[in-house]
CSV table of C-alpha atoms in Angstrom, one decimal:
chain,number,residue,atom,x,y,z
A,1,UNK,CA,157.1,348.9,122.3
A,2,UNK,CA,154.3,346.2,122.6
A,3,UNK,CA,154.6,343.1,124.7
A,4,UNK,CA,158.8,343.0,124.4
A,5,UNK,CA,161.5,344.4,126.6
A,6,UNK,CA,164.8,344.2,124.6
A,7,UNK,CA,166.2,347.2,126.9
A,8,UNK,CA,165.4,344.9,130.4
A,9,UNK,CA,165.1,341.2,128.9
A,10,UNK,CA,162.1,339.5,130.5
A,11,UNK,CA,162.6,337.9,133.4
A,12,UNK,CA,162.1,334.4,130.9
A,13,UNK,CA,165.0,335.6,129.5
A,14,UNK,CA,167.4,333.0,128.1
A,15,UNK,CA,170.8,332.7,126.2
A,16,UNK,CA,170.3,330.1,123.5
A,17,UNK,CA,172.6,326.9,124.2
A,18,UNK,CA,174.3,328.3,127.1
A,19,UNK,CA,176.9,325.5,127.3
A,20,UNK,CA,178.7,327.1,124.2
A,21,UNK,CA,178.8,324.1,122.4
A,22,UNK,CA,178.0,326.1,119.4
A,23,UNK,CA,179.5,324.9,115.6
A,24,UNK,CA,182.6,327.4,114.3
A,25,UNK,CA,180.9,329.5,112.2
A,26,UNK,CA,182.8,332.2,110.0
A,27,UNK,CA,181.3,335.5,111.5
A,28,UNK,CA,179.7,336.3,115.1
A,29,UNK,CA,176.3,336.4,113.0
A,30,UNK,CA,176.4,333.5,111.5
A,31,UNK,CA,177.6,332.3,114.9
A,32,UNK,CA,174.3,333.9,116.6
A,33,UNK,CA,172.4,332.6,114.3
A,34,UNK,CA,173.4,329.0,114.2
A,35,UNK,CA,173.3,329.2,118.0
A,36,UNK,CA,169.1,330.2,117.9
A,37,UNK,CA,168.6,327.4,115.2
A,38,UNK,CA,169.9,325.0,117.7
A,39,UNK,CA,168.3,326.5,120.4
A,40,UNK,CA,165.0,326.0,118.6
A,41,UNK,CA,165.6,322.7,117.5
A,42,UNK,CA,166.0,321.5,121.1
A,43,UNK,CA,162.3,323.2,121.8
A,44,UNK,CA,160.8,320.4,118.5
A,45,UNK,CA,159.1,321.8,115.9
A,46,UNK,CA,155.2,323.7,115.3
A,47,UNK,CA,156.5,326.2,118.0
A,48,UNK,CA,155.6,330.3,118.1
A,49,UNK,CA,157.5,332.5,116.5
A,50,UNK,CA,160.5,333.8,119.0
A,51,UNK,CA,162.3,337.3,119.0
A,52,UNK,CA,165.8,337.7,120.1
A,53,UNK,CA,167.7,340.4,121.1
A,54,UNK,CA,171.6,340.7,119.9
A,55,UNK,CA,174.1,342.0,122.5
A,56,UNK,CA,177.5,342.5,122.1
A,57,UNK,CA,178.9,339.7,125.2
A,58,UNK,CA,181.9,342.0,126.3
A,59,UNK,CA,179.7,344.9,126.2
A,60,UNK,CA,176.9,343.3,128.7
A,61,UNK,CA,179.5,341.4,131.0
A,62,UNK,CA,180.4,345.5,132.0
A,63,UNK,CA,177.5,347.0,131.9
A,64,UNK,CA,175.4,344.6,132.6
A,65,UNK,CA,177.3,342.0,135.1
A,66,UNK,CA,174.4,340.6,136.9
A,67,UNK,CA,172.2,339.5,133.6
A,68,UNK,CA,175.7,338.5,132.5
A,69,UNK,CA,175.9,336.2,135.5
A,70,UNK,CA,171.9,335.1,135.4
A,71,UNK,CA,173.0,334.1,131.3
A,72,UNK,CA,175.9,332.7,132.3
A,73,UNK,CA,178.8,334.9,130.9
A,74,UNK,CA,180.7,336.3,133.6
A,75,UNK,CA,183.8,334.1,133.2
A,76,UNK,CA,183.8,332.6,129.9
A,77,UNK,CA,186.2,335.5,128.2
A,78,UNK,CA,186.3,333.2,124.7
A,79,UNK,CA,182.8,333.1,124.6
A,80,UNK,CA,180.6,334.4,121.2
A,81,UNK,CA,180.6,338.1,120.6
A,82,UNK,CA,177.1,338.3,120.3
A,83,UNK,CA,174.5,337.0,123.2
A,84,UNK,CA,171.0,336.2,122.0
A,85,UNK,CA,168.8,337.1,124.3
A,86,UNK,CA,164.9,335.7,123.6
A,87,UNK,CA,162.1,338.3,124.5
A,88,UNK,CA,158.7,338.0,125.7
A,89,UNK,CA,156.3,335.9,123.8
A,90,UNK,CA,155.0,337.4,120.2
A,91,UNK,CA,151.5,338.0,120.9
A,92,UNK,CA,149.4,334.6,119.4
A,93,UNK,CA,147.7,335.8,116.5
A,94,UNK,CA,149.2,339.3,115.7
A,95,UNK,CA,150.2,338.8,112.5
A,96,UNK,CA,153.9,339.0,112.1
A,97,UNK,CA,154.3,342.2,110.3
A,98,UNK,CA,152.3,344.1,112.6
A,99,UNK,CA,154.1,343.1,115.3
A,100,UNK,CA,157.6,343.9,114.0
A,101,UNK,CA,156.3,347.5,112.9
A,102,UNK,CA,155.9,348.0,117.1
A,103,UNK,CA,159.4,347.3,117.5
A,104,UNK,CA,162.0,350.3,118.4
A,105,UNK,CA,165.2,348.7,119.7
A,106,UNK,CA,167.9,350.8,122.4
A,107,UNK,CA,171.3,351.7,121.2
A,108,UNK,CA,172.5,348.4,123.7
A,109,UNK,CA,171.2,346.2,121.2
A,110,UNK,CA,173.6,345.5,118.2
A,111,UNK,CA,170.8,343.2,116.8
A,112,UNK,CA,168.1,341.1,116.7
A,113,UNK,CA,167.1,338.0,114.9
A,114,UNK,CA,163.4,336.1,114.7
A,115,UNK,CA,162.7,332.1,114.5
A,116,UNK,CA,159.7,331.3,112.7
A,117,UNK,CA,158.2,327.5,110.7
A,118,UNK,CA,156.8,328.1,107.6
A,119,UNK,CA,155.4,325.7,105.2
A,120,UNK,CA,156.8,326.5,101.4
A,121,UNK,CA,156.8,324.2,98.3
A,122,UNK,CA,159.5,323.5,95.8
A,123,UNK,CA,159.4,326.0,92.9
A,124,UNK,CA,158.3,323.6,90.3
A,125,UNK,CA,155.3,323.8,92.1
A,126,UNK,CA,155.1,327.6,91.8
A,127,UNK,CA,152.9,327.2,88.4
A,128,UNK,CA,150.2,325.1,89.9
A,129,UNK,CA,148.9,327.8,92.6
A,130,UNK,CA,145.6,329.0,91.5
A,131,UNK,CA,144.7,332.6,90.6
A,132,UNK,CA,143.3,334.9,92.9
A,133,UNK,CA,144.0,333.7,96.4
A,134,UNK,CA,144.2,335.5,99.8
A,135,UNK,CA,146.7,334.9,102.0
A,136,UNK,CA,144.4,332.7,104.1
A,137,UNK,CA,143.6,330.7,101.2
A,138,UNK,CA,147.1,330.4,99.7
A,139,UNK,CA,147.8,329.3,103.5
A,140,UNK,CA,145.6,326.7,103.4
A,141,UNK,CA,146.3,325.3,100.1
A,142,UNK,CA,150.1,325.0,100.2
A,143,UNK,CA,149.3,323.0,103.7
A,144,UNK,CA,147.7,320.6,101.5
A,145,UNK,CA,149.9,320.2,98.5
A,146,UNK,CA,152.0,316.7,98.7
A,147,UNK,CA,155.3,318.6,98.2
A,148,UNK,CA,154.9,320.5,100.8
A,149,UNK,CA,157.7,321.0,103.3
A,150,UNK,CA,157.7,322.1,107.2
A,151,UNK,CA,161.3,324.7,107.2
A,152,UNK,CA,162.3,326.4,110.5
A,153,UNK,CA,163.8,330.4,109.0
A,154,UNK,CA,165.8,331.8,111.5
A,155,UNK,CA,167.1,335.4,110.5
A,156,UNK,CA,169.4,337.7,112.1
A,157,UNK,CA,170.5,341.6,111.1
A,158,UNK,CA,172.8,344.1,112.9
A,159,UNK,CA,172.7,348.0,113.2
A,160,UNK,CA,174.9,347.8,110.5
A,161,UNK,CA,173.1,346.0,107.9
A,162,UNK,CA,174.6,342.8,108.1
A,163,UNK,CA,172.4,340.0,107.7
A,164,UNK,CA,172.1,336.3,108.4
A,165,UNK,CA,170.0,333.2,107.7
A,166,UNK,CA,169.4,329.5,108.9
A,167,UNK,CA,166.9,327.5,107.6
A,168,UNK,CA,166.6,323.8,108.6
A,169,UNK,CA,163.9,321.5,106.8
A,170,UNK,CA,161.8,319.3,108.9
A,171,UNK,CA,162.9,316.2,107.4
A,172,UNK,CA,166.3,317.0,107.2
A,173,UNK,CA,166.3,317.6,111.1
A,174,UNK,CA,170.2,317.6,111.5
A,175,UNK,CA,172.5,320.9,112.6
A,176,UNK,CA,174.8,319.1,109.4
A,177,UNK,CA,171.6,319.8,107.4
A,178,UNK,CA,171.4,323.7,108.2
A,179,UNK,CA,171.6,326.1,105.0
A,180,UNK,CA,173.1,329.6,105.6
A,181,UNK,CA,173.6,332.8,104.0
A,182,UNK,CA,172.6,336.2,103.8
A,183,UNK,CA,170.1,336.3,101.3
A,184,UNK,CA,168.0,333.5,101.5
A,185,UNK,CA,165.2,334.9,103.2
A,186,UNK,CA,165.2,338.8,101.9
A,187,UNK,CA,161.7,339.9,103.1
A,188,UNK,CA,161.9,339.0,107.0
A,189,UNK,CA,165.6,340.5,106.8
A,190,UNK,CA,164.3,343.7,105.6
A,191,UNK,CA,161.3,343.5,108.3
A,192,UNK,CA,164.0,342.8,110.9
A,193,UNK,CA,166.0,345.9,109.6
A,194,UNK,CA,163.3,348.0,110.2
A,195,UNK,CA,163.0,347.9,113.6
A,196,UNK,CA,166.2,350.0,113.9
């Protein structure tokens, strides 16, 4: 595995809003998830990209007491089923799907999930993207449309297949603002899915 310890969390290892504050969410992924978007939304926005590992909480407070104490769970028994645990930094300027394709996760991790900003225009501007354009190009061009609009993704799957999404527009900045479902970012779910 390149660059990312999911097996021995990095020793920047952190549990994403460690106070538990966390909104009631209907499923521990959803929960997880929710729990990175906020997380993230406390760093600002044009951040890196940031890769989570997804532990089951009773499992690492056994196994694992010590971490379990350095993230804070060794007496909160009501605490979230799943832990995210952030990894080490993706490498700047791998792109994205490279850098997933490196990934093989250990059986102790139930999940992952990835943060990551994108720019992305409404579909009604879909029709007015020229012919022919790389990536680089397309880049560059839908970071100088008006319509354009800043969107933090964060996406989260289990060993099992579930899957979860968050995405949070920058000018909606507000955890009441936060869209979620399983399905709204397909591609990055099936990327994440992969690395199991």
């Amino acid at each position: 595995m390149s660059n990312v310890s999911p097996s021995t969390p990095s020793s920047g290892a952190s549990e994403p809003n460690p106070s538990g504050s966390s909104p009631i969410a209907a499923s521990p992924l959803t929960r997880a998830v929710l729990e990175i978007d906020e997380y993230a939304s406390g760093l600002g926005w044009e951040q890196p990209a940031r890769l989570f590992a997804l532990v089951d909480t009773a499992r690492l407070r056994s196994q694992e007491p010590e971490l379990a104490a350095q993230l804070g769970l060794d007496g909160d028994e009501a605490g979230a089923p799943l832990t995210p645990i952030e990894q080490d930094e993706i490498p700047a300027g791998t792109p994205l799907d490279e850098f997933l394709a490196t990934i093989a996760w250990p059986d102790a991790v139930a999940g992952c999930a990835l943060t990551v900003e994108r720019q992305m225009l409404p579909a009604s501007a879909e029709a007015q993207v020229p012919d022919g354009l790389d990536d680089a190009a397309l880049t560059k061009w839908v970071s100088k449309h008006p319509d354009r609009q800043e969107v933090r993704m964060t996406v989260a799957v289990l060993r099992d297949g579930a899957r979860e999404s968050a995405l949070r527009l920058r000018e909606k900045d507000s955890p009441k603002e936060v869209l979620t479902g399983s399905d709204l970012v397909p591609g990055l779910a099936e990327a994440l899915s992969a690395t199991f």
